[in-house]
Coordinates of C-alpha atoms in Angstrom, one line a residue:
M1 CA 20.8 -14.5 -48.1
A2 CA 19.2 -12.7 -50.4
R3 CA 19.4 -14.9 -53.8
V4 CA 20.9 -13.5 -56.6
N5 CA 19.2 -13.7 -60.2
L6 CA 21.4 -15.0 -62.3
P7 CA 20.5 -14.8 -65.1
A8 CA 18.7 -11.3 -64.8
F9 CA 22.7 -10.6 -63.6
F10 CA 24.3 -12.1 -66.6
V11 CA 22.2 -10.3 -69.2
T12 CA 23.1 -7.2 -68.0
F13 CA 26.7 -7.8 -67.7
A14 CA 27.2 -8.6 -71.2
A15 CA 24.4 -5.0 -71.7
F16 CA 27.3 -3.4 -69.9
A17 CA 30.0 -5.0 -71.9
A18 CA 28.8 -4.3 -75.7
L19 CA 28.0 -0.9 -74.0
L20 CA 32.1 -0.3 -73.5
Y21 CA 33.6 -2.9 -76.1
N22 CA 33.4 0.3 -78.7
P23 CA 34.9 2.4 -76.6
I24 CA 37.4 0.9 -75.5
K25 CA 38.3 -0.7 -79.1
L26 CA 38.4 2.7 -80.2
R27 CA 40.8 3.6 -77.6
A28 CA 42.9 0.8 -78.8
V29 CA 43.1 1.8 -81.8
V30 CA 44.3 6.1 -80.6
F31 CA 46.5 4.7 -78.4
G32 CA 48.4 2.6 -81.0
F33 CA 48.2 -0.9 -79.2
T34 CA 47.4 -2.2 -82.7
R35 CA 49.9 -0.9 -84.8
S36 CA 53.5 -2.1 -83.7
Q37 CA 56.6 0.7 -84.2
A38 CA 58.0 -1.4 -86.8
S39 CA 55.2 -1.2 -89.0
I40 CA 55.1 2.7 -89.3
Q41 CA 56.3 3.2 -93.3
N42 CA 57.6 7.0 -93.8
I43 CA 55.7 8.8 -95.8
H44 CA 57.6 11.8 -97.2
G45 CA 56.9 13.6 -100.0
A46 CA 60.0 14.9 -102.0
D47 CA 62.7 17.1 -100.6
L48 CA 62.7 16.9 -97.4
K49 CA 64.9 19.1 -95.1
V50 CA 65.4 18.9 -91.3
I51 CA 65.8 22.3 -90.1
P52 CA 68.7 23.9 -88.6
N53 CA 68.3 26.3 -85.0
T54 CA 64.9 24.8 -84.7
V55 CA 65.5 22.0 -81.6
Q56 CA 61.4 21.2 -79.9
C57 CA 58.9 23.4 -81.2
E58 CA 55.8 22.1 -79.9
D59 CA 54.0 24.8 -81.9
L60 CA 53.9 26.3 -85.1
H61 CA 51.9 28.9 -87.2
H62 CA 52.2 31.0 -90.3
H63 CA 51.4 34.4 -90.0
L64 CA 49.8 35.3 -93.4
P65 CA 51.0 38.9 -94.2
S66 CA 54.2 38.2 -94.2
G67 CA 54.8 34.8 -94.9
L68 CA 56.2 33.9 -92.1
L69 CA 56.6 31.0 -89.6
F70 CA 56.5 31.9 -85.9
A71 CA 57.9 29.0 -83.4
A72 CA 58.4 28.8 -79.8
C73 CA 61.1 26.4 -79.1
Q74 CA 64.1 25.3 -76.6
G75 CA 67.2 26.3 -77.1
R76 CA 69.1 22.9 -75.2
S77 CA 67.3 19.9 -76.3
A78 CA 68.6 18.4 -73.3
E79 CA 65.7 20.8 -70.5
R80 CA 62.3 19.5 -72.3
F81 CA 64.0 15.7 -71.1
S82 CA 64.1 17.4 -67.1
W83 CA 61.3 19.2 -67.2
F84 CA 57.4 19.7 -68.5
P85 CA 54.5 19.5 -66.8
A86 CA 52.8 19.1 -70.0
S87 CA 54.2 15.5 -70.7
T88 CA 52.5 12.3 -70.3
L89 CA 53.2 11.3 -66.4
G90 CA 53.5 15.5 -65.8
N91 CA 57.6 15.6 -65.8
F92 CA 59.0 17.6 -63.0
R93 CA 62.1 16.2 -62.3
D94 CA 64.9 18.7 -62.2
P95 CA 63.3 22.4 -61.3
K96 CA 66.9 23.7 -61.6
A97 CA 67.1 22.8 -65.2
A98 CA 63.5 24.7 -65.7
A99 CA 64.9 27.9 -63.5
D100 CA 68.1 27.6 -66.5
S101 CA 65.6 27.6 -69.5
Q102 CA 66.8 28.5 -72.8
G103 CA 63.6 28.7 -74.8
G104 CA 62.7 31.6 -77.2
L105 CA 60.9 32.8 -80.0
F106 CA 62.0 31.7 -83.6
V107 CA 61.1 33.0 -87.4
I108 CA 61.3 30.6 -89.9
D109 CA 61.7 31.8 -93.9
P110 CA 59.8 29.3 -95.5
K111 CA 61.6 30.5 -98.6
T112 CA 64.9 30.5 -97.4
F113 CA 64.7 27.8 -95.1
T114 CA 66.3 28.6 -92.6
S115 CA 65.4 30.3 -88.6
S116 CA 66.0 33.4 -86.9
R117 CA 65.3 33.2 -83.1
L118 CA 64.4 36.9 -81.9
T119 CA 65.8 38.5 -79.6
L120 CA 63.7 38.9 -76.3
E121 CA 63.8 42.7 -74.9
G122 CA 62.6 43.5 -71.9
F123 CA 62.2 39.6 -70.5
S124 CA 65.4 38.0 -68.1
G125 CA 63.1 35.3 -67.2
P126 CA 63.5 31.3 -67.7
L127 CA 60.9 29.8 -71.3
V128 CA 59.9 26.5 -71.1
T129 CA 58.0 26.6 -73.9
H130 CA 54.4 24.9 -74.9
G131 CA 52.2 26.1 -77.1
I132 CA 51.8 29.9 -78.8
D133 CA 49.2 32.2 -80.8
I134 CA 50.1 35.1 -82.8
Y135 CA 47.0 37.9 -83.6
S136 CA 48.1 41.0 -86.1
A137 CA 44.7 43.3 -86.4
P138 CA 44.0 44.0 -90.1
T139 CA 44.7 47.1 -89.3
S140 CA 48.4 46.9 -88.6
P141 CA 49.4 43.1 -90.5
D142 CA 53.0 43.9 -89.9
T143 CA 52.7 43.9 -85.8
V144 CA 52.4 40.5 -84.1
Y145 CA 50.8 39.9 -80.7
V146 CA 52.0 36.5 -79.4
F147 CA 51.3 34.5 -76.6
A148 CA 53.5 31.6 -75.2
I149 CA 52.8 29.7 -72.6
N150 CA 56.2 29.7 -70.0
H151 CA 55.5 26.0 -67.6
L152 CA 57.7 27.6 -64.6
P153 CA 59.0 25.9 -61.3
N154 CA 56.3 27.2 -58.1
P155 CA 58.6 29.1 -55.9
A156 CA 55.8 28.0 -52.8
Y157 CA 57.1 24.4 -53.6
Y158 CA 60.1 24.4 -54.6
D159 CA 62.1 27.0 -52.3
A160 CA 59.3 27.4 -49.0
P161 CA 60.8 25.6 -46.0
S162 CA 57.6 23.0 -45.8
P163 CA 55.4 23.4 -48.8
A164 CA 51.8 22.7 -48.3
P165 CA 50.8 19.0 -49.8
S166 CA 48.4 21.6 -52.0
A167 CA 51.7 23.9 -53.7
P168 CA 51.3 22.9 -57.2
K169 CA 55.2 22.2 -58.5
A170 CA 54.7 24.4 -61.5
R171 CA 53.0 27.5 -61.6
S172 CA 53.0 27.8 -65.3
Q173 CA 51.8 31.4 -66.6
V174 CA 51.3 33.2 -70.6
E175 CA 54.0 35.8 -71.8
I176 CA 53.1 38.5 -74.6
F177 CA 55.7 39.2 -76.7
R178 CA 55.3 42.2 -79.6
H179 CA 57.3 41.9 -82.8
T180 CA 57.4 44.5 -85.6
I181 CA 58.2 42.1 -89.0
G182 CA 61.3 43.1 -90.4
T183 CA 62.7 43.1 -87.2
S184 CA 65.3 40.9 -84.7
T185 CA 62.8 41.9 -81.5
A186 CA 59.7 40.5 -79.8
T187 CA 59.3 43.0 -76.6
H188 CA 57.9 41.3 -73.4
L189 CA 54.6 42.9 -72.5
R190 CA 53.5 41.5 -69.3
S191 CA 53.2 38.0 -68.0
V192 CA 49.8 37.1 -67.1
R193 CA 48.9 34.7 -64.3
D194 CA 45.1 32.9 -62.5
P195 CA 44.0 30.1 -60.7
L196 CA 41.7 29.3 -63.7
I197 CA 45.4 29.0 -65.8
R198 CA 46.1 25.4 -64.2
T199 CA 47.6 23.2 -66.8
P200 CA 47.7 25.2 -70.0
N201 CA 48.6 23.9 -73.4
D202 CA 47.3 25.9 -75.9
V203 CA 46.5 29.7 -76.4
Y204 CA 44.4 31.3 -79.1
A205 CA 44.3 34.8 -80.0
T206 CA 41.3 36.7 -80.0
G207 CA 43.1 40.2 -80.3
P208 CA 46.4 42.2 -78.6
T209 CA 44.5 41.9 -74.9
T210 CA 42.8 39.3 -74.9
F211 CA 42.6 35.4 -75.4
Y212 CA 41.9 31.2 -74.8
I213 CA 43.5 28.7 -73.1
T214 CA 43.2 24.8 -72.1
N215 CA 43.8 23.4 -69.4
D216 CA 44.8 19.3 -70.9
H217 CA 43.9 18.2 -67.0
F218 CA 42.6 18.4 -64.0
Y219 CA 45.0 16.8 -62.1
R220 CA 48.8 17.6 -62.5
E221 CA 50.4 14.8 -62.0
G222 CA 49.4 10.9 -60.9
T223 CA 47.2 7.7 -60.7
L224 CA 44.7 11.0 -61.8
R225 CA 46.0 12.6 -64.5
N226 CA 46.6 9.0 -66.6
V227 CA 43.1 8.3 -66.2
E228 CA 42.3 11.5 -67.9
D229 CA 43.4 10.1 -70.6
V230 CA 42.0 6.8 -70.6
A231 CA 38.7 7.3 -69.1
G232 CA 37.0 9.6 -71.8
Q233 CA 34.3 12.3 -72.0
Y234 CA 31.9 9.7 -69.9
F235 CA 34.3 9.5 -67.6
A236 CA 36.7 11.5 -67.0
A237 CA 35.1 15.5 -68.2
W238 CA 37.1 17.3 -65.4
S239 CA 39.0 19.5 -67.2
D240 CA 37.9 23.5 -69.0
I241 CA 39.0 26.2 -71.5
V242 CA 39.1 29.5 -70.3
H243 CA 38.9 32.8 -71.4
V244 CA 41.5 35.1 -69.7
A245 CA 41.0 39.4 -70.8
V246 CA 44.4 41.6 -70.0
D247 CA 42.9 44.8 -68.5
S248 CA 46.0 46.2 -68.6
M249 CA 49.4 46.1 -70.5
T250 CA 51.9 48.2 -68.4
T251 CA 52.0 46.3 -65.3
K252 CA 54.8 44.0 -65.2
D253 CA 55.6 43.5 -61.7
D254 CA 52.5 41.3 -60.2
P255 CA 51.8 38.8 -63.4
S256 CA 48.1 38.5 -61.9
A257 CA 47.0 42.0 -62.0
A258 CA 44.7 43.5 -64.2
V259 CA 43.1 40.0 -65.3
T260 CA 39.9 38.6 -65.6
A261 CA 39.8 35.2 -66.2
S262 CA 36.2 32.9 -66.7
I263 CA 35.8 29.2 -67.9
A264 CA 34.9 29.2 -71.0
Y265 CA 33.5 25.9 -71.8
A266 CA 33.8 23.6 -69.3
G267 CA 33.0 19.6 -68.6
I268 CA 35.5 18.5 -71.2
N269 CA 38.7 16.1 -71.3
N270 CA 41.7 16.6 -72.8
P271 CA 41.6 19.2 -74.2
N272 CA 44.6 20.6 -75.7
G273 CA 45.5 22.0 -79.2
L274 CA 43.8 25.4 -80.5
G275 CA 43.5 26.6 -84.2
H276 CA 41.9 29.0 -86.1
G277 CA 39.5 27.4 -89.0
R278 CA 37.8 28.9 -92.3
N279 CA 35.8 31.7 -90.6
A280 CA 37.1 34.2 -88.4
S281 CA 34.6 33.2 -85.1
D282 CA 35.8 28.9 -85.8
I283 CA 37.7 27.4 -83.0
L284 CA 38.9 24.4 -82.8
I285 CA 39.2 22.3 -80.2
V286 CA 41.7 19.1 -80.0
R287 CA 41.1 16.4 -77.5
A288 CA 44.5 14.7 -77.3
A289 CA 44.5 10.9 -76.0
P290 CA 41.0 10.3 -77.8
G291 CA 42.3 11.3 -81.4
M292 CA 38.7 13.8 -81.9
L293 CA 38.8 17.1 -83.5
I294 CA 36.5 19.0 -82.2
H295 CA 34.8 22.4 -84.8
A296 CA 33.6 25.3 -82.2
T297 CA 32.0 28.8 -81.9
T298 CA 31.6 31.5 -79.9
D299 CA 28.1 31.0 -78.1
A300 CA 26.2 34.6 -79.5
S301 CA 23.6 33.5 -76.4
D302 CA 26.0 34.6 -73.9
P303 CA 25.8 37.9 -73.0
A304 CA 29.9 38.1 -72.2
G305 CA 30.7 36.9 -75.7
T306 CA 33.3 34.5 -74.1
K307 CA 32.1 31.5 -73.6
I308 CA 32.3 28.9 -76.3
K309 CA 29.9 26.8 -78.3
L310 CA 30.7 23.2 -79.3
L311 CA 29.3 22.3 -82.6
R312 CA 30.5 18.7 -84.3
S313 CA 33.4 16.5 -84.1
V314 CA 35.7 14.2 -86.1
Q315 CA 37.6 11.1 -85.2
L316 CA 40.6 10.1 -85.6
P317 CA 42.6 7.0 -86.0
C318 CA 45.2 8.6 -84.0
T319 CA 46.0 10.9 -80.9
I320 CA 46.4 14.1 -82.0
D321 CA 47.6 17.6 -81.6
N322 CA 47.8 21.3 -82.9
P323 CA 45.4 22.0 -85.1
S324 CA 46.1 23.7 -87.8
Y325 CA 43.7 25.1 -91.2
Y326 CA 44.9 25.5 -94.8
A327 CA 43.5 28.4 -96.8
D328 CA 44.4 27.6 -100.1
P329 CA 45.6 30.6 -101.4
Y330 CA 44.7 29.3 -105.0
A331 CA 41.9 27.9 -104.3
S332 CA 39.9 27.8 -107.4
A333 CA 35.9 26.5 -108.4
S334 CA 36.6 23.7 -109.3
D335 CA 39.9 22.3 -107.8
D336 CA 40.0 24.2 -103.7
A337 CA 42.5 22.2 -101.4
S338 CA 41.0 23.6 -98.4
G339 CA 41.3 22.0 -95.2
Y340 CA 43.1 20.4 -91.5
L341 CA 46.4 19.8 -90.9
L342 CA 46.8 17.4 -87.6
A343 CA 49.8 15.9 -86.4
G344 CA 50.0 12.7 -83.7
L345 CA 50.9 9.8 -82.5
P346 CA 50.4 6.8 -84.2
V347 CA 52.0 4.8 -81.1
A348 CA 50.7 6.8 -78.2
H349 CA 51.3 4.1 -76.3
T350 CA 55.1 4.0 -75.4
L351 CA 55.4 8.3 -75.3
G352 CA 54.7 7.9 -72.3
A353 CA 58.7 6.0 -71.4
H354 CA 60.2 8.0 -73.7
E355 CA 59.3 11.2 -72.1
A356 CA 62.7 11.3 -70.1
D357 CA 64.8 9.6 -72.8
P358 CA 66.3 11.7 -75.5
K359 CA 67.3 9.1 -77.6
G360 CA 63.4 7.5 -77.2
V361 CA 61.9 6.6 -80.7
D362 CA 58.3 8.4 -80.9
P363 CA 56.4 7.8 -84.5
V364 CA 54.5 10.7 -86.3
S365 CA 51.8 10.2 -88.2
V366 CA 50.5 14.5 -90.4
W367 CA 46.0 14.0 -91.2
Y368 CA 44.9 15.7 -93.6
I369 CA 41.4 16.8 -93.7
K370 CA 39.7 18.7 -96.8
D371 CA 36.4 20.9 -96.0
G372 CA 34.6 18.4 -98.7
G373 CA 35.8 15.5 -96.0
E374 CA 38.2 13.6 -97.7
R375 CA 41.1 12.9 -95.7
R376 CA 44.7 10.9 -96.1
L377 CA 47.6 10.3 -94.2
L378 CA 49.6 13.2 -95.5
F379 CA 53.0 12.6 -94.0
Q380 CA 54.4 9.7 -92.1
D381 CA 57.3 8.6 -89.7
D382 CA 58.9 5.8 -87.6
G383 CA 60.7 8.1 -85.2
G384 CA 64.1 8.2 -87.6
V385 CA 64.1 11.3 -89.1
I386 CA 61.3 13.5 -86.0
R387 CA 60.5 11.9 -83.4
S388 CA 56.9 12.9 -81.5
T389 CA 55.3 15.7 -83.6
S390 CA 52.9 18.2 -81.9
T391 CA 51.3 20.2 -85.4
A392 CA 51.6 20.2 -88.5
V393 CA 51.2 23.8 -91.2
L394 CA 51.1 23.6 -94.8
V395 CA 52.3 26.8 -96.8
G396 CA 50.8 26.9 -100.9
I397 CA 53.1 26.5 -103.6
E398 CA 51.9 28.1 -107.4
P399 CA 50.8 25.7 -109.5
K400 CA 52.1 25.4 -113.2
D401 CA 49.5 25.1 -115.7
G402 CA 49.2 21.2 -116.1
E403 CA 50.7 20.3 -112.9
R404 CA 49.3 18.7 -109.7
K405 CA 49.0 20.8 -106.9
Q406 CA 51.8 21.2 -104.1
A407 CA 52.4 23.2 -101.0
W408 CA 55.6 22.7 -98.4
L409 CA 54.4 21.0 -95.9
W410 CA 56.0 21.8 -91.9
V411 CA 55.8 19.8 -89.0
T412 CA 57.1 20.1 -85.5
G413 CA 57.9 17.6 -82.4
F414 CA 58.2 18.0 -78.7
F415 CA 60.9 16.2 -78.6
A416 CA 61.9 16.4 -81.6
E417 CA 65.9 18.0 -82.5
G418 CA 64.2 20.0 -85.4
M419 CA 61.6 20.6 -87.5
V420 CA 61.0 19.3 -90.7
V421 CA 59.6 20.3 -94.0
S422 CA 58.7 19.0 -97.4
R423 CA 57.0 19.4 -100.1
V424 CA 53.7 17.5 -100.9
D425 CA 50.9 16.5 -102.9
L426 CA 48.1 17.9 -101.8

């Protein structure tokens, strides 16, 4: 038997342990193992309001030309707890609930604090909402294209007499709608499905027929899905971001027809929310479980112009979800409040236990990072007013002479009974 060189073994073990110590410590902080729910103090700003008719709105976008907010929300809160493939563990409990899902598109007026559900013309199927994006051409600002993730059950699994073991339980796709500002309807143009759209989480629109989506996990459920959340970029960079081009908007019978999809960025761990930044070429990518915001852009060296190039990253102290950018409309040379909003979960490690619990309590945090790098905790709730936050958006308030600059902060939650809004100092 070969003799073990014990000193060398212990040196190697110590070096390996030292290498892993900081990543493990950071992951413990980000998942919230170093803080308790009882330690979460409410930071609400002023004039806190819960907006009626905004059940479980996972994503939210500010349409600057009209000043309106667009969201995709569920009509009934029970549905999310019965079927939500994008949940921490992958929730496939009740496909029948998904088949009857009452999700929809909502327009919120930030001046009146009211929400209106759009009538979806030409759309009869269920809508299990998740991430969305909106697009208006500069030449037609009143026309809004809405791209919405729809997590449908897979008939090849649930309706087949004996489904193949490899058949996924969800057959997620992207729905494209067109809305005209001032009307109460949105016309369904078509559905988009492709084998590369596996576990879609969020959408980044680049035009009326082109967009990116994140596949937040490589694995749809099971132990390896959990490994992706815990192991991080070094050990589980298995997922990707996909570019999609729709070659025809008149094809409605076959969601996979006239669709060209390609990998825009491969080898990334847990890509989640997408957002637009300060410049038109900016792409904001959030890696949710690691609590990391990535600044990216299109890769100029790519002939097709669809590949993504990562530029730099910012580490946050908790898990985060959909990023948004606030371009201060009242900026001056000496006072510019423009910056990034990042909604997240300060005690994320408990979320999996609550994904089927309508009464669960999931504290929330919203971080605000100004362009100059200054960061602060802008909003926090212990889960009593809003739970499981996923998006935060700022709508500026015209400042008065001598008063501090303020904005209305809108916060959504994918398990929340309603989005909230409060007035905050910038």
